[in-house]
mmCIF file of C-alpha atoms in Angstrom:
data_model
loop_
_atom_site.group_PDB
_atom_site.id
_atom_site.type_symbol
_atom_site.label_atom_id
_atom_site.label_comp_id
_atom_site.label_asym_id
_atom_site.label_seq_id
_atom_site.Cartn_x
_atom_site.Cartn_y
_atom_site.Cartn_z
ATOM 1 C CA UNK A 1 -72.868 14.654 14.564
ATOM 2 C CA UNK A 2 -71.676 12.824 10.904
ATOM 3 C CA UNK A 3 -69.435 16.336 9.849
ATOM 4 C CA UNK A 4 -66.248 16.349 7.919
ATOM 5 C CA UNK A 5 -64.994 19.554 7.171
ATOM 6 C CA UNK A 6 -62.456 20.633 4.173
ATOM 7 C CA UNK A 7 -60.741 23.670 3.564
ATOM 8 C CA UNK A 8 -60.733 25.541 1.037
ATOM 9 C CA UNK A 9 -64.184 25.190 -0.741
ATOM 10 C CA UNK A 10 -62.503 26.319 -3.522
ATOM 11 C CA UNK A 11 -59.369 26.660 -4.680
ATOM 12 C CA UNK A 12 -57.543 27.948 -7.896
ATOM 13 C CA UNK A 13 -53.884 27.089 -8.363
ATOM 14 C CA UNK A 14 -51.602 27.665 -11.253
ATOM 15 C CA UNK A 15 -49.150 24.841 -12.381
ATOM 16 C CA UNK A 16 -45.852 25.797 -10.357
ATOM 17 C CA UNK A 17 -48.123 26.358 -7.809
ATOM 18 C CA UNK A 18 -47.593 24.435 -4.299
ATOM 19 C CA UNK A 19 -51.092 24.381 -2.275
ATOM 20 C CA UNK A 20 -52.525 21.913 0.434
ATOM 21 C CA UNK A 21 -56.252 20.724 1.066
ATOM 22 C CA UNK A 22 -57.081 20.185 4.650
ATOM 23 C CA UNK A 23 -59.605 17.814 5.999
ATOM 24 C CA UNK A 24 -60.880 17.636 9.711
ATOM 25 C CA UNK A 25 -63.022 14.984 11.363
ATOM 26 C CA UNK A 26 -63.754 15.058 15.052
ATOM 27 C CA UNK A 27 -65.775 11.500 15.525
ATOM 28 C CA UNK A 28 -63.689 9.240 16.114
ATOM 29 C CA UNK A 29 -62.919 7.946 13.410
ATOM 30 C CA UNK A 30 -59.699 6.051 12.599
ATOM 31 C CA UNK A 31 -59.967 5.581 8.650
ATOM 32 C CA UNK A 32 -60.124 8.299 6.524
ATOM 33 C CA UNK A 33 -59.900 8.933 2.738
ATOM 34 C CA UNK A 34 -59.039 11.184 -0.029
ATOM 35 C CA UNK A 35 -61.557 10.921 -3.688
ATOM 36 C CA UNK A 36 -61.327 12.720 -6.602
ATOM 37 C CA UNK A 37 -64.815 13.569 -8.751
ATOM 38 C CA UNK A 38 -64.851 14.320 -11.932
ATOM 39 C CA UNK A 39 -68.143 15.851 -13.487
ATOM 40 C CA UNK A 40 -70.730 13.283 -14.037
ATOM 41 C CA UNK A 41 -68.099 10.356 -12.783
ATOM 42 C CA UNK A 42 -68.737 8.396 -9.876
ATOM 43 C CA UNK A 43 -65.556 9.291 -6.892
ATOM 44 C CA UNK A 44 -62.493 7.742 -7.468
ATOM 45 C CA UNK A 45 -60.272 6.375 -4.427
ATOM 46 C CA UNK A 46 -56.875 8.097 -4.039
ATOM 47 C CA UNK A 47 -55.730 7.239 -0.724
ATOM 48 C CA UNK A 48 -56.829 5.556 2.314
ATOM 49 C CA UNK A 49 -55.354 5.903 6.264
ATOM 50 C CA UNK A 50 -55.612 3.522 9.073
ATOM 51 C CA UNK A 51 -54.792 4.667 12.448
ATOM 52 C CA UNK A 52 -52.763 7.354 10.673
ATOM 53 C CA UNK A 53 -50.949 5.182 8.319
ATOM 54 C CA UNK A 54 -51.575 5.017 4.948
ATOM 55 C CA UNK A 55 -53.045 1.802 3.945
ATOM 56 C CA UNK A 56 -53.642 2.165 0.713
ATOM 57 C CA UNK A 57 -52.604 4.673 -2.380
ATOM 58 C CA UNK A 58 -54.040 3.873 -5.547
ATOM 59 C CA UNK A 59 -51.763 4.500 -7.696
ATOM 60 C CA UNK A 60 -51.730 8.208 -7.454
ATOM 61 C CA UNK A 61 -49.114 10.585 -9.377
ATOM 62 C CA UNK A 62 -46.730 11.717 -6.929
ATOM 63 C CA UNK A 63 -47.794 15.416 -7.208
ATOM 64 C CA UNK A 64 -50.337 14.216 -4.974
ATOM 65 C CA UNK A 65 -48.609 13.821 -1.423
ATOM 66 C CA UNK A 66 -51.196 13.172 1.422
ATOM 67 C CA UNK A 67 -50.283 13.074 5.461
ATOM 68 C CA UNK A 68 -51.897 12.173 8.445
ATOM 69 C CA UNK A 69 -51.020 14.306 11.268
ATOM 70 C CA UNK A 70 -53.122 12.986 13.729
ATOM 71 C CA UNK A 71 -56.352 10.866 13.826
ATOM 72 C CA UNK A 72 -58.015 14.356 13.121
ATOM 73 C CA UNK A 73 -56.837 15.292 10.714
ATOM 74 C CA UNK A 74 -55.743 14.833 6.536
ATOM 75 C CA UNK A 75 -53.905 16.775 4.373
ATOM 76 C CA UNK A 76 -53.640 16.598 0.380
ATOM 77 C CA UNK A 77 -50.431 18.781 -0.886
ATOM 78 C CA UNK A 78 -50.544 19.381 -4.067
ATOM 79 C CA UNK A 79 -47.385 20.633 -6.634
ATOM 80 C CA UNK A 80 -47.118 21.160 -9.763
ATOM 81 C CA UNK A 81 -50.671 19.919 -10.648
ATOM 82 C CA UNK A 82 -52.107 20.018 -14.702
ATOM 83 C CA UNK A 83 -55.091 21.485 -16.361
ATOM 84 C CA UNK A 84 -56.819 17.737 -15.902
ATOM 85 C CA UNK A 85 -56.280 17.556 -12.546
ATOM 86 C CA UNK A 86 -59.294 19.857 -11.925
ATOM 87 C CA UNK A 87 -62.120 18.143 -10.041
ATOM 88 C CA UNK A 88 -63.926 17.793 -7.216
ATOM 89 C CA UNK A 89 -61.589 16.375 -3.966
ATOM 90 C CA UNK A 90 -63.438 14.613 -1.150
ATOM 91 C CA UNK A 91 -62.594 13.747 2.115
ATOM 92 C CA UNK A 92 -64.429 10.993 3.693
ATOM 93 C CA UNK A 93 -63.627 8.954 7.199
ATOM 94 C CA UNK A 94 -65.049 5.897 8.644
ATOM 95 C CA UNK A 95 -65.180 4.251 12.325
ATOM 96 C CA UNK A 96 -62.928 2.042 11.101
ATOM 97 C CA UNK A 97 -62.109 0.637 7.212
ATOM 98 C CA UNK A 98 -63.634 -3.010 6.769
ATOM 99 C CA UNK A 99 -66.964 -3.693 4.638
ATOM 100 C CA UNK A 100 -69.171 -2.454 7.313
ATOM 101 C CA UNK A 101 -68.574 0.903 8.089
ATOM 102 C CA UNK A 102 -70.140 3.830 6.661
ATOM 103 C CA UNK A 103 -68.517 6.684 5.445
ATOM 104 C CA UNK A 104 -69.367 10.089 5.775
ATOM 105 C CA UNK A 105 -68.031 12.829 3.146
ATOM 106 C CA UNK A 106 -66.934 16.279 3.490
ATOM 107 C CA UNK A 107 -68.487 18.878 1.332
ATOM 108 C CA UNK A 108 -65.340 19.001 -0.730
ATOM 109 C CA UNK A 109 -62.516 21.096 -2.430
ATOM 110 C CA UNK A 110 -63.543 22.329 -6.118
ATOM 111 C CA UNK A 111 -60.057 22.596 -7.475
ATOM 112 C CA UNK A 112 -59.368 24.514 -10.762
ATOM 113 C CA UNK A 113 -55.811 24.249 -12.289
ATOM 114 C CA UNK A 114 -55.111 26.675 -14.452
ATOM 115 C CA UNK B 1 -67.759 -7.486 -15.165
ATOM 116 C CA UNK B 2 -67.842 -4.190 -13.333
ATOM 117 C CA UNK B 3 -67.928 -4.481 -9.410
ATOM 118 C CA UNK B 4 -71.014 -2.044 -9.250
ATOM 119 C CA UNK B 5 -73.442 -1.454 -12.314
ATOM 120 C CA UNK B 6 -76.472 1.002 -11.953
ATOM 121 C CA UNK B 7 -78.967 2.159 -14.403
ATOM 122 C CA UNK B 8 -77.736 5.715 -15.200
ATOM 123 C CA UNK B 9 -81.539 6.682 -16.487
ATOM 124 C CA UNK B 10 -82.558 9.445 -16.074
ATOM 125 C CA UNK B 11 -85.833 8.934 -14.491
ATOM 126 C CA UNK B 12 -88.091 11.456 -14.646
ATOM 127 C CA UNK B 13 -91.241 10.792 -12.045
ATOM 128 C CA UNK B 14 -94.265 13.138 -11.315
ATOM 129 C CA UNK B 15 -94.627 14.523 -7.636
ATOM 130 C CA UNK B 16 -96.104 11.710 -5.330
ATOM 131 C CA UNK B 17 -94.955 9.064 -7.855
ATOM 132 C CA UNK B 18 -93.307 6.053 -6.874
ATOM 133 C CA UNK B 19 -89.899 5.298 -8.339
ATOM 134 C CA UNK B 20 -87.509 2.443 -8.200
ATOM 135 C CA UNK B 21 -83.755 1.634 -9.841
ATOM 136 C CA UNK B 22 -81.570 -1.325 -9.200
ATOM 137 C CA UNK B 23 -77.686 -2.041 -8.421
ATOM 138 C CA UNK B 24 -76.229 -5.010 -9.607
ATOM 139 C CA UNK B 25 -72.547 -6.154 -7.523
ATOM 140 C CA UNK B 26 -70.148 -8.712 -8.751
ATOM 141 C CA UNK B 27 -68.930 -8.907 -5.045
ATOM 142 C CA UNK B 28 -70.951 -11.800 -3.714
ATOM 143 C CA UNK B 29 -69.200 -12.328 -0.497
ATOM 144 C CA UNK B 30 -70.179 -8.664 0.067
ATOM 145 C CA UNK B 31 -72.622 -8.138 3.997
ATOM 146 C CA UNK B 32 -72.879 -4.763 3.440
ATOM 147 C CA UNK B 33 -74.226 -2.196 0.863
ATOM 148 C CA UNK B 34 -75.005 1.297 1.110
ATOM 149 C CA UNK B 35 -76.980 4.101 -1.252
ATOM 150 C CA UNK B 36 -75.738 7.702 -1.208
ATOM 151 C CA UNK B 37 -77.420 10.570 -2.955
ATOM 152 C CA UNK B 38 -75.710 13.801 -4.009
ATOM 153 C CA UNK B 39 -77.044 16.646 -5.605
ATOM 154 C CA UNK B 40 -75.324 18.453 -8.067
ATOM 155 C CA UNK B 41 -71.727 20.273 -7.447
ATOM 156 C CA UNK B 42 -72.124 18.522 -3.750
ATOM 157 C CA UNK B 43 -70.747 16.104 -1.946
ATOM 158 C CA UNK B 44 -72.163 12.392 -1.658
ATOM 159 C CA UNK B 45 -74.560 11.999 1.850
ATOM 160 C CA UNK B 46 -75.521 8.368 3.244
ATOM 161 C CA UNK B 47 -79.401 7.577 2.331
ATOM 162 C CA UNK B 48 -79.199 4.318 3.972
ATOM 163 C CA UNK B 49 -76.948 1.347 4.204
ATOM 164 C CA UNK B 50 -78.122 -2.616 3.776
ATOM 165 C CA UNK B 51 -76.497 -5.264 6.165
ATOM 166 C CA UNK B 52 -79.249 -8.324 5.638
ATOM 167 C CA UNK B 53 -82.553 -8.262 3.277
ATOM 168 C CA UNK B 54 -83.060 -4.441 3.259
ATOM 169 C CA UNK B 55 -83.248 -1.764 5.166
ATOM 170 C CA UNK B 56 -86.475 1.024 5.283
ATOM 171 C CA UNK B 57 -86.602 4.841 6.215
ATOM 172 C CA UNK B 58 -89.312 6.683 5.672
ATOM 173 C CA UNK B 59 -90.025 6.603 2.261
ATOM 174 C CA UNK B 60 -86.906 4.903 1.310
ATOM 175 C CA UNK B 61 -86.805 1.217 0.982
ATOM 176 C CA UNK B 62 -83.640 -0.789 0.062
ATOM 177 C CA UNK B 63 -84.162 -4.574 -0.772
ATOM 178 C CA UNK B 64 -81.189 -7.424 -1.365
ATOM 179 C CA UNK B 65 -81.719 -10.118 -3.242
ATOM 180 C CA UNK B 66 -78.762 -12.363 -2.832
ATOM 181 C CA UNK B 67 -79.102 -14.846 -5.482
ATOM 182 C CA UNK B 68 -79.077 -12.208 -8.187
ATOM 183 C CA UNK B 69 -77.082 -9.898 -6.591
ATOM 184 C CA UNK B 70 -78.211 -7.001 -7.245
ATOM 185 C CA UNK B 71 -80.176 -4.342 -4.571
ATOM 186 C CA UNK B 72 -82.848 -2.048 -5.202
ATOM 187 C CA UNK B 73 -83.598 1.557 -3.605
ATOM 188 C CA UNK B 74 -87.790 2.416 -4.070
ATOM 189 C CA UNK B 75 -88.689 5.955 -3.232
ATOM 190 C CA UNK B 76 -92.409 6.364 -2.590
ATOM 191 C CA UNK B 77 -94.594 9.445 -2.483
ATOM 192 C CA UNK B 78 -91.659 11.445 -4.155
ATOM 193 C CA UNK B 79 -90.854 14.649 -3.601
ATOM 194 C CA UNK B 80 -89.408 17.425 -5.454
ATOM 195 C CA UNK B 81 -86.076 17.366 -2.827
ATOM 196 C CA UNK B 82 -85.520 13.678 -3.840
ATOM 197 C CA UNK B 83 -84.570 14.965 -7.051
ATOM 198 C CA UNK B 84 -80.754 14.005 -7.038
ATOM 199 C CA UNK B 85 -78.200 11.256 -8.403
ATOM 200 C CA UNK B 86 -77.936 8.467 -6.355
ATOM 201 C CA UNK B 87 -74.973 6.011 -6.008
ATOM 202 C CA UNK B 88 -74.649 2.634 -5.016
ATOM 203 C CA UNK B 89 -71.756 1.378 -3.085
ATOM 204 C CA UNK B 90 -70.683 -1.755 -2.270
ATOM 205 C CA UNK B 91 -67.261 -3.040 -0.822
ATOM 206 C CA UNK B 92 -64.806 -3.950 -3.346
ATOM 207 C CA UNK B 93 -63.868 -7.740 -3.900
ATOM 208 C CA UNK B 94 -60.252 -7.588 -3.550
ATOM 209 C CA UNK B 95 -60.007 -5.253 -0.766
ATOM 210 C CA UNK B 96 -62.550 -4.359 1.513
ATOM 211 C CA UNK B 97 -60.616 -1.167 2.524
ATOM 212 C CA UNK B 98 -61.907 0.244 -1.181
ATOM 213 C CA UNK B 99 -65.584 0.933 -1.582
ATOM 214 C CA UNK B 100 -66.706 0.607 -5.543
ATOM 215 C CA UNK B 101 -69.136 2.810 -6.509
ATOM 216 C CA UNK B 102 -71.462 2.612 -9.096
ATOM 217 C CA UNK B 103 -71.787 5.161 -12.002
ATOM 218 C CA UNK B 104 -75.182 7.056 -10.326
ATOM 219 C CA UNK B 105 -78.904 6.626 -11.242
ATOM 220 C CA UNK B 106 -80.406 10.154 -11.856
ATOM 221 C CA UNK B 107 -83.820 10.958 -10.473
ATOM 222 C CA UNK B 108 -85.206 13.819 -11.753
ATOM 223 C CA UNK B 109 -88.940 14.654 -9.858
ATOM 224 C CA UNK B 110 -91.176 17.285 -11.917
ATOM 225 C CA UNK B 111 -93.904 19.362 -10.461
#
């Protein structure tokens, strides 16, 4: 079964607000990573883990903090966000990273900062 | 040059139509490619993914052509469901880590 699942669906957060998206995959898989969608955009790679380490981190703002707590499992805190940081966040995770390897998406966190 | 380029259309086909839309890649030491479709507000679901000359599933048919590097997704006898934005996705040059995706074609089918 090809199932990520994120928590919250939806989430509304002022801008002194601290809050945390979680993301749980129970395939296997050793990569996963954190997108951000804006309307009408393709995603946008934030962060990538390997065997729990982070591999890569595009350049993200550091009110963006991700962790790894296990190969299960991916957090996204979040502090202090703005107004254009709304957007769609998507967890994804792969077998392994590498050019062949699918990934598989979860459904998502709508975020609104307000 | 943009690692992925797609056709953003929209194409708008009649039930039963067939429909096609191409990807071009700047990536050509690329082996792999892969189409996603998401509907709206949703998240992005694997259609199919290309590791030779194409791949086929169901009504779904991928092709590669190598030379020009670009790769094609045909939908045949379409159906109202396959009415959705579909991205290609190819791994980036640099780093094969990063997947580049490209902007989305929309398909729109009508009754």
């Amino acid at each position: 079964d090809t199932e990520v699942t994120q928590t919250p669906k939806h989430l509304v957060m002022g801008m002194t607000n601290k809050k945390s998206l979680k993301c749980e995959q129970h395939m296997g898989h050793r990569a996963m990573y954190w997108y951000k969608q804006k309307a009408k955009k393709p995603p946008e790679l934030m962060f990538v883990y390997s065997y729990e380490k982070l591999s890569i981190n595009e350049s993200v703002p550091s009110r963006f903090s991700p962790e790894c707590p296990n190969s299960s499992l991916l957090n996204l805190h979040l502090h202090a966000l703005q107004p254009e940081d709304s957007a769609l966040y998507l967890c994804a995770s792969s077998q392994e990273t590498g050019a062949n390897t699918e990934a598989f998406f979860g459904q998502g966190t709508r975020l609104t900062v307000v | 040059r943009k690692e992925v380029e797609q056709d953003p259309g929209p194409f708008n086909v009649p039930e039963g139509a067939t429909v096609a839309f191409n990807c071009t890649y700047s990536n050509s030491a690329s082996q792999s490619f892969f189409w996603y479709r998401q509907d709206c507000r949703k998240e992005p679901k694997l259609l199919m993914s290309v590791y030779s000359s194409g791949n086929e599933d169901g009504r779904f048919t991928a092709q590669l052509n190598r030379a020009s590097q670009y790769i094609s997704l045909l939908i045949r006898d379409s159906k109202l469901s396959d009415s959705a934005t579909y991205l290609c996705v190819v791994p980036h040059r640099s780093n094969d880590y990063k997947l580049s995706f490209g902007a989305g074609t929309t398909v729109t089918v009508r009754a």
